[in-house]
mmCIF file of C-alpha atoms and ligand atoms in Angstrom:
data_model
loop_
_atom_site.group_PDB
_atom_site.id
_atom_site.type_symbol
_atom_site.label_atom_id
_atom_site.label_comp_id
_atom_site.label_asym_id
_atom_site.label_seq_id
_atom_site.Cartn_x
_atom_site.Cartn_y
_atom_site.Cartn_z
ATOM 1 C CA MET A 168 329.380 103.148 208.743
ATOM 2 C CA LYS A 169 329.054 99.820 210.528
ATOM 3 C CA THR A 170 326.029 97.569 210.420
ATOM 4 C CA PRO A 171 325.376 94.730 212.860
ATOM 5 C CA ILE A 172 324.767 91.247 211.488
ATOM 6 C CA VAL A 173 323.089 88.671 213.701
ATOM 7 C CA ALA A 174 325.588 85.818 213.913
ATOM 8 C CA GLU A 175 327.079 83.148 216.136
ATOM 9 C CA PRO A 176 328.922 82.989 218.453
ATOM 10 C CA GLN A 177 328.044 86.680 218.700
ATOM 11 C CA PRO A 178 326.771 89.468 216.451
ATOM 12 C CA ILE A 179 329.366 91.165 214.265
ATOM 13 C CA GLU A 180 329.430 94.766 213.059
ATOM 14 C CA VAL A 181 330.746 95.232 209.531
ATOM 15 C CA ASP A 182 331.358 98.155 207.235
ATOM 16 C CA PHE A 183 329.859 96.946 203.944
ATOM 17 C CA ALA A 184 332.261 99.245 202.076
ATOM 18 C CA ARG A 185 335.044 96.994 203.410
ATOM 19 C CA THR A 186 333.172 93.723 202.881
ATOM 20 C CA ALA A 187 333.156 91.342 199.922
ATOM 21 C CA LEU A 188 330.796 88.502 199.105
ATOM 22 C CA ILE A 189 332.753 85.425 198.059
ATOM 23 C CA ILE A 190 330.914 82.523 196.464
ATOM 24 C CA ILE A 191 332.954 79.353 196.509
ATOM 25 C CA ASP A 192 332.880 76.817 193.668
ATOM 26 C CA MET A 193 329.181 76.817 192.731
ATOM 27 C CA GLN A 194 330.201 74.891 189.611
ATOM 28 C CA ARG A 195 328.364 72.288 187.545
ATOM 29 C CA ASP A 196 331.173 69.884 188.413
ATOM 30 C CA PHE A 197 329.984 69.897 192.033
ATOM 31 C CA LEU A 198 326.243 70.504 191.661
ATOM 32 C CA GLU A 199 325.192 68.599 188.555
ATOM 33 C CA PRO A 200 325.250 64.901 187.672
ATOM 34 C CA GLY A 201 328.229 63.655 185.682
ATOM 35 C CA GLY A 202 330.792 65.997 187.232
ATOM 36 C CA PHE A 203 333.620 65.774 189.729
ATOM 37 C CA GLY A 204 331.340 65.598 192.770
ATOM 38 C CA GLU A 205 329.457 62.613 191.416
ATOM 39 C CA THR A 206 332.647 60.816 190.347
ATOM 40 C CA LEU A 207 333.734 60.994 193.982
ATOM 41 C CA GLY A 208 330.633 58.959 194.832
ATOM 42 C CA ASN A 209 328.405 61.763 196.049
ATOM 43 C CA ASP A 210 324.701 62.569 195.693
ATOM 44 C CA VAL A 211 324.971 66.012 194.121
ATOM 45 C CA SER A 212 321.324 66.881 194.795
ATOM 46 C CA LEU A 213 322.309 67.508 198.434
ATOM 47 C CA LEU A 214 324.001 70.738 197.372
ATOM 48 C CA HIS A 215 320.924 72.301 195.767
ATOM 49 C CA ALA A 216 319.481 73.651 199.016
ATOM 50 C CA ALA A 217 322.165 76.338 199.037
ATOM 51 C CA VAL A 218 321.343 77.758 195.588
ATOM 52 C CA ALA A 219 318.222 79.833 196.346
ATOM 53 C CA PRO A 220 319.573 81.476 199.545
ATOM 54 C CA CYS A 221 322.858 82.141 197.781
ATOM 55 C CA ARG A 222 321.022 83.706 194.850
ATOM 56 C CA ALA A 223 319.084 86.001 197.188
ATOM 57 C CA VAL A 224 322.270 87.177 198.919
ATOM 58 C CA LEU A 225 324.020 87.616 195.556
ATOM 59 C CA ALA A 226 321.178 89.792 194.256
ATOM 60 C CA ALA A 227 321.201 91.918 197.414
ATOM 61 C CA ALA A 228 324.995 92.265 197.389
ATOM 62 C CA ARG A 229 324.862 93.464 193.781
ATOM 63 C CA GLU A 230 322.085 95.900 194.593
ATOM 64 C CA HIS A 231 324.079 97.292 197.508
ATOM 65 C CA GLY A 232 327.281 97.617 195.479
ATOM 66 C CA LEU A 233 329.450 95.100 197.355
ATOM 67 C CA LEU A 234 332.461 93.568 195.719
ATOM 68 C CA VAL A 235 331.334 90.091 194.586
ATOM 69 C CA ILE A 236 333.977 87.428 193.916
ATOM 70 C CA HIS A 237 333.339 83.965 192.511
ATOM 71 C CA THR A 238 335.754 81.045 192.691
ATOM 72 C CA ARG A 239 336.128 77.869 190.661
ATOM 73 C CA GLU A 240 338.224 74.839 191.497
ATOM 74 C CA GLY A 241 339.907 73.334 188.467
ATOM 75 C CA HIS A 242 342.998 72.684 186.446
ATOM 76 C CA ARG A 243 344.731 73.477 183.195
ATOM 77 C CA PRO A 244 343.958 71.094 180.308
ATOM 78 C CA ASP A 245 347.513 69.712 180.424
ATOM 79 C CA LEU A 246 347.125 69.058 184.186
ATOM 80 C CA SER A 247 350.444 70.838 184.798
ATOM 81 C CA ASP A 248 348.950 72.546 187.877
ATOM 82 C CA ALA A 249 347.335 69.373 189.228
ATOM 83 C CA PRO A 250 349.458 67.478 191.737
ATOM 84 C CA PRO A 251 349.665 63.751 190.868
ATOM 85 C CA ALA A 252 348.622 63.050 194.450
ATOM 86 C CA LYS A 253 345.299 64.781 193.690
ATOM 87 C CA VAL A 254 344.792 63.362 190.187
ATOM 88 C CA GLU A 255 345.586 59.743 190.966
ATOM 89 C CA ARG A 256 342.725 59.409 193.412
ATOM 90 C CA GLY A 257 339.695 57.694 191.867
ATOM 91 C CA SER A 258 339.509 55.173 189.034
ATOM 92 C CA PRO A 259 341.233 56.338 185.810
ATOM 93 C CA SER A 260 338.037 56.773 183.805
ATOM 94 C CA MET A 261 336.552 59.075 186.457
ATOM 95 C CA ARG A 262 339.451 61.112 187.722
ATOM 96 C CA ILE A 263 340.389 64.761 187.054
ATOM 97 C CA GLY A 264 340.925 65.257 183.316
ATOM 98 C CA ALA A 265 338.865 62.243 182.219
ATOM 99 C CA PRO A 266 336.072 62.864 179.686
ATOM 100 C CA GLY A 267 332.579 63.134 181.131
ATOM 101 C CA PRO A 268 329.135 64.274 180.010
ATOM 102 C CA MET A 269 330.013 67.891 180.875
ATOM 103 C CA GLY A 270 333.471 67.750 179.311
ATOM 104 C CA ARG A 271 336.744 66.802 180.968
ATOM 105 C CA ILE A 272 336.317 66.584 184.728
ATOM 106 C CA LEU A 273 337.419 69.674 186.672
ATOM 107 C CA ILE A 274 339.248 71.195 183.689
ATOM 108 C CA ARG A 275 339.149 74.926 183.008
ATOM 109 C CA GLY A 276 337.164 75.877 179.935
ATOM 110 C CA GLU A 277 334.948 72.789 180.043
ATOM 111 C CA PRO A 278 331.183 73.187 180.613
ATOM 112 C CA GLY A 279 331.366 71.268 183.880
ATOM 113 C CA HIS A 280 333.960 73.606 185.301
ATOM 114 C CA ASP A 281 331.811 76.686 184.915
ATOM 115 C CA ILE A 282 329.461 78.256 187.432
ATOM 116 C CA ILE A 283 325.803 77.215 187.439
ATOM 117 C CA ASP A 284 323.423 79.504 185.545
ATOM 118 C CA ALA A 285 321.511 80.559 188.686
ATOM 119 C CA LEU A 286 324.626 82.171 190.161
ATOM 120 C CA TYR A 287 326.486 83.157 187.016
ATOM 121 C CA PRO A 288 328.865 86.117 187.398
ATOM 122 C CA ILE A 289 327.996 89.376 185.704
ATOM 123 C CA PRO A 290 330.601 91.570 183.987
ATOM 124 C CA GLY A 291 332.890 93.214 186.513
ATOM 125 C CA GLU A 292 332.692 90.407 189.069
ATOM 126 C CA PRO A 293 336.097 88.718 189.424
ATOM 127 C CA VAL A 294 336.280 84.955 188.994
ATOM 128 C CA ILE A 295 339.191 83.315 190.793
ATOM 129 C CA ASP A 296 340.380 80.066 189.239
ATOM 130 C CA LYS A 297 342.057 78.049 191.949
ATOM 131 C CA PRO A 298 343.940 74.769 191.723
ATOM 132 C CA GLY A 299 343.355 73.836 195.339
ATOM 133 C CA LYS A 300 340.609 73.753 197.921
ATOM 134 C CA GLY A 301 341.520 77.122 199.447
ATOM 135 C CA ALA A 302 340.820 80.277 197.426
ATOM 136 C CA PHE A 303 344.069 81.956 198.540
ATOM 137 C CA TYR A 304 346.417 79.154 197.518
ATOM 138 C CA GLN A 305 348.203 80.050 194.233
ATOM 139 C CA THR A 306 345.673 82.763 193.304
ATOM 140 C CA ASP A 307 345.567 86.555 193.214
ATOM 141 C CA LEU A 308 342.645 86.768 195.656
ATOM 142 C CA GLU A 309 344.644 88.455 198.426
ATOM 143 C CA VAL A 310 346.000 91.143 196.079
ATOM 144 C CA MET A 311 342.466 91.793 194.884
ATOM 145 C CA LEU A 312 341.095 92.128 198.424
ATOM 146 C CA GLN A 313 343.964 94.375 199.506
ATOM 147 C CA GLY A 314 343.447 96.594 196.473
ATOM 148 C CA ARG A 315 339.861 97.189 197.567
ATOM 149 C CA SER A 316 340.740 97.519 201.285
ATOM 150 C CA ILE A 317 338.468 94.595 202.111
ATOM 151 C CA GLN A 318 338.470 93.526 205.772
ATOM 152 C CA ASN A 319 335.423 91.248 205.967
ATOM 153 C CA LEU A 320 334.173 88.356 203.853
ATOM 154 C CA LEU A 321 330.635 87.039 203.555
ATOM 155 C CA VAL A 322 331.232 83.440 202.531
ATOM 156 C CA CYS A 323 328.850 81.178 200.584
ATOM 157 C CA GLY A 324 329.355 78.047 198.500
ATOM 158 C CA VAL A 325 330.302 74.408 198.440
ATOM 159 C CA THR A 326 331.278 72.286 200.105
ATOM 160 C CA THR A 327 331.049 73.465 203.681
ATOM 161 C CA GLU A 328 333.775 71.284 205.127
ATOM 162 C CA VAL A 329 336.106 71.264 202.122
ATOM 163 C CA CYS A 330 336.551 74.428 200.032
ATOM 164 C CA VAL A 331 334.515 76.739 202.275
ATOM 165 C CA ASN A 332 336.338 75.666 205.432
ATOM 166 C CA THR A 333 339.767 75.709 203.776
ATOM 167 C CA THR A 334 339.173 79.202 202.402
ATOM 168 C CA VAL A 335 337.864 80.512 205.723
ATOM 169 C CA ARG A 336 340.896 79.155 207.551
ATOM 170 C CA GLU A 337 343.221 80.756 205.001
ATOM 171 C CA ALA A 338 341.336 84.067 205.238
ATOM 172 C CA ASN A 339 341.263 84.033 209.035
ATOM 173 C CA ASP A 340 345.035 83.606 209.193
ATOM 174 C CA ARG A 341 345.384 86.555 206.822
ATOM 175 C CA GLY A 342 343.349 88.797 209.103
ATOM 176 C CA TYR A 343 339.956 88.782 207.398
ATOM 177 C CA ARG A 344 336.764 88.522 209.409
ATOM 178 C CA CYS A 345 334.755 85.719 207.804
ATOM 179 C CA VAL A 346 330.988 85.509 208.176
ATOM 180 C CA VAL A 347 329.862 82.161 206.785
ATOM 181 C CA LEU A 348 326.231 82.051 205.679
ATOM 182 C CA GLY A 349 325.188 78.582 206.757
ATOM 183 C CA ASP A 350 322.132 78.146 204.517
ATOM 184 C CA CYS A 351 324.154 79.413 201.521
ATOM 185 C CA CYS A 352 326.619 76.545 201.996
ATOM 186 C CA ALA A 353 326.098 72.809 201.575
ATOM 187 C CA SER A 354 327.870 69.483 201.767
ATOM 188 C CA TYR A 355 327.393 65.987 200.365
ATOM 189 C CA PHE A 356 327.378 64.976 204.033
ATOM 190 C CA PRO A 357 324.779 66.790 206.146
ATOM 191 C CA GLU A 358 326.686 65.933 209.306
ATOM 192 C CA PHE A 359 329.875 67.458 207.877
ATOM 193 C CA HIS A 360 327.929 70.607 206.957
ATOM 194 C CA GLU A 361 326.733 70.915 210.536
ATOM 195 C CA MET A 362 330.152 70.195 212.013
ATOM 196 C CA GLY A 363 331.897 72.412 209.454
ATOM 197 C CA LEU A 364 329.851 75.352 210.659
ATOM 198 C CA LYS A 365 330.327 74.397 214.316
ATOM 199 C CA MET A 366 334.099 74.302 213.863
ATOM 200 C CA ILE A 367 334.097 77.875 212.559
ATOM 201 C CA LYS A 368 332.058 79.391 215.371
ATOM 202 C CA ALA A 369 333.361 77.295 218.292
ATOM 203 C CA GLN A 370 335.776 78.675 220.890
ATOM 204 C CA GLY A 371 334.465 82.213 220.600
ATOM 205 C CA GLY A 372 334.604 82.116 216.784
ATOM 206 C CA ILE A 373 337.988 80.465 216.283
ATOM 207 C CA PHE A 374 337.809 80.856 212.478
ATOM 208 C CA GLY A 375 334.939 83.325 212.133
ATOM 209 C CA TRP A 376 331.215 83.809 212.483
ATOM 210 C CA VAL A 377 328.215 81.827 211.254
ATOM 211 C CA SER A 378 325.135 83.653 210.092
ATOM 212 C CA GLY A 379 322.514 83.085 207.387
ATOM 213 C CA SER A 380 320.911 84.620 204.326
ATOM 214 C CA ARG A 381 317.980 86.090 206.276
ATOM 215 C CA GLU A 382 320.260 87.813 208.760
ATOM 216 C CA VAL A 383 322.446 89.282 206.024
ATOM 217 C CA LEU A 384 319.459 90.445 203.972
ATOM 218 C CA ASP A 385 318.148 92.154 207.103
ATOM 219 C CA ALA A 386 321.527 93.821 207.626
ATOM 220 C CA PHE A 387 321.529 95.092 204.028
ATOM 221 C CA GLY A 388 318.064 96.491 204.668
ATOM 222 C CA ALA A 389 319.248 98.268 207.812
ATOM 223 C CA ALA A 390 322.303 99.661 206.008
ATOM 224 C CA ALA A 391 320.177 100.891 203.106
ATOM 225 C CA ALA A 392 318.051 102.854 205.555
ATOM 226 C CA GLN A 393 321.163 104.865 206.451
ATOM 227 C CA PRO A 394 322.142 107.961 204.438
ATOM 228 C CA SER A 395 325.067 106.415 202.485
ATOM 229 C CA LYS A 396 323.856 103.395 200.515
ATOM 230 C CA LYS A 397 326.625 102.448 198.118
ATOM 231 C CA TYR A 398 329.674 100.584 199.318
ATOM 232 C CA ALA A 399 332.004 99.845 196.450
HETATM 233 N N1 LIG B 592 334.676 66.954 197.447
HETATM 234 C C1 LIG B 592 334.240 68.019 198.068
HETATM 235 O O1 LIG B 592 333.433 67.953 199.003
HETATM 236 N N2 LIG B 592 334.666 69.242 197.670
HETATM 237 C C2 LIG B 592 335.650 69.528 196.753
HETATM 238 O O2 LIG B 592 336.348 68.665 196.243
HETATM 239 N N3 LIG B 592 335.800 70.844 196.418
HETATM 240 C C3 LIG B 592 335.068 71.889 196.976
HETATM 241 O O3 LIG B 592 334.598 71.811 198.102
HETATM 242 N N4 LIG B 592 334.829 72.944 196.200
#
């Protein structure tokens, strides 16, 4: 059964049984003071606007039985999966692996690397640990999506122009329809957020579609009114 979602550049019809919600990098390291985002010189409070809409979509996706996948950017404690070209950016006391108030910056297993409480995964929801900006690069995400016959992705997270855009571009090339929920994404640069969304939906939807939490919640409501309600 297909359900229309109001989106730009045009509405899209999706089968929620073939759709996953993917929440990109809603980690303390990006959203809270003292983490990777702040060491890069950013005002992390700019990302908080995305949390409540994202939480609403997450709750609805769980209720409707969608596959929910979370991602985290980060590296092994020995930095063996961190390219020197990535690590050496920033002053030594603030770069990846350096000690910070939330543990070593962007290192797996440290408090800063984990997902914020408001969006914490529940048992059964896969968490993809990725070394890069894109969620497909050096991860088992594609195998996981293929195993569940997923064709469409509802994409939320941070930051719009970095890990969200990189992941959407990777997914688009792999044949997935990506619907990016604009108010569930955020950037340290409001203008990059706006342009990041514009780049996705330009040229007839060159990388995908842009919608929002309200539109997706409405679509879940419409789908639930149909006879078959569970998707996973
Ligand atoms: N710096 C920045 O905007 N983003 C990242 O480094 N990673 C993600 O977007 N997750």
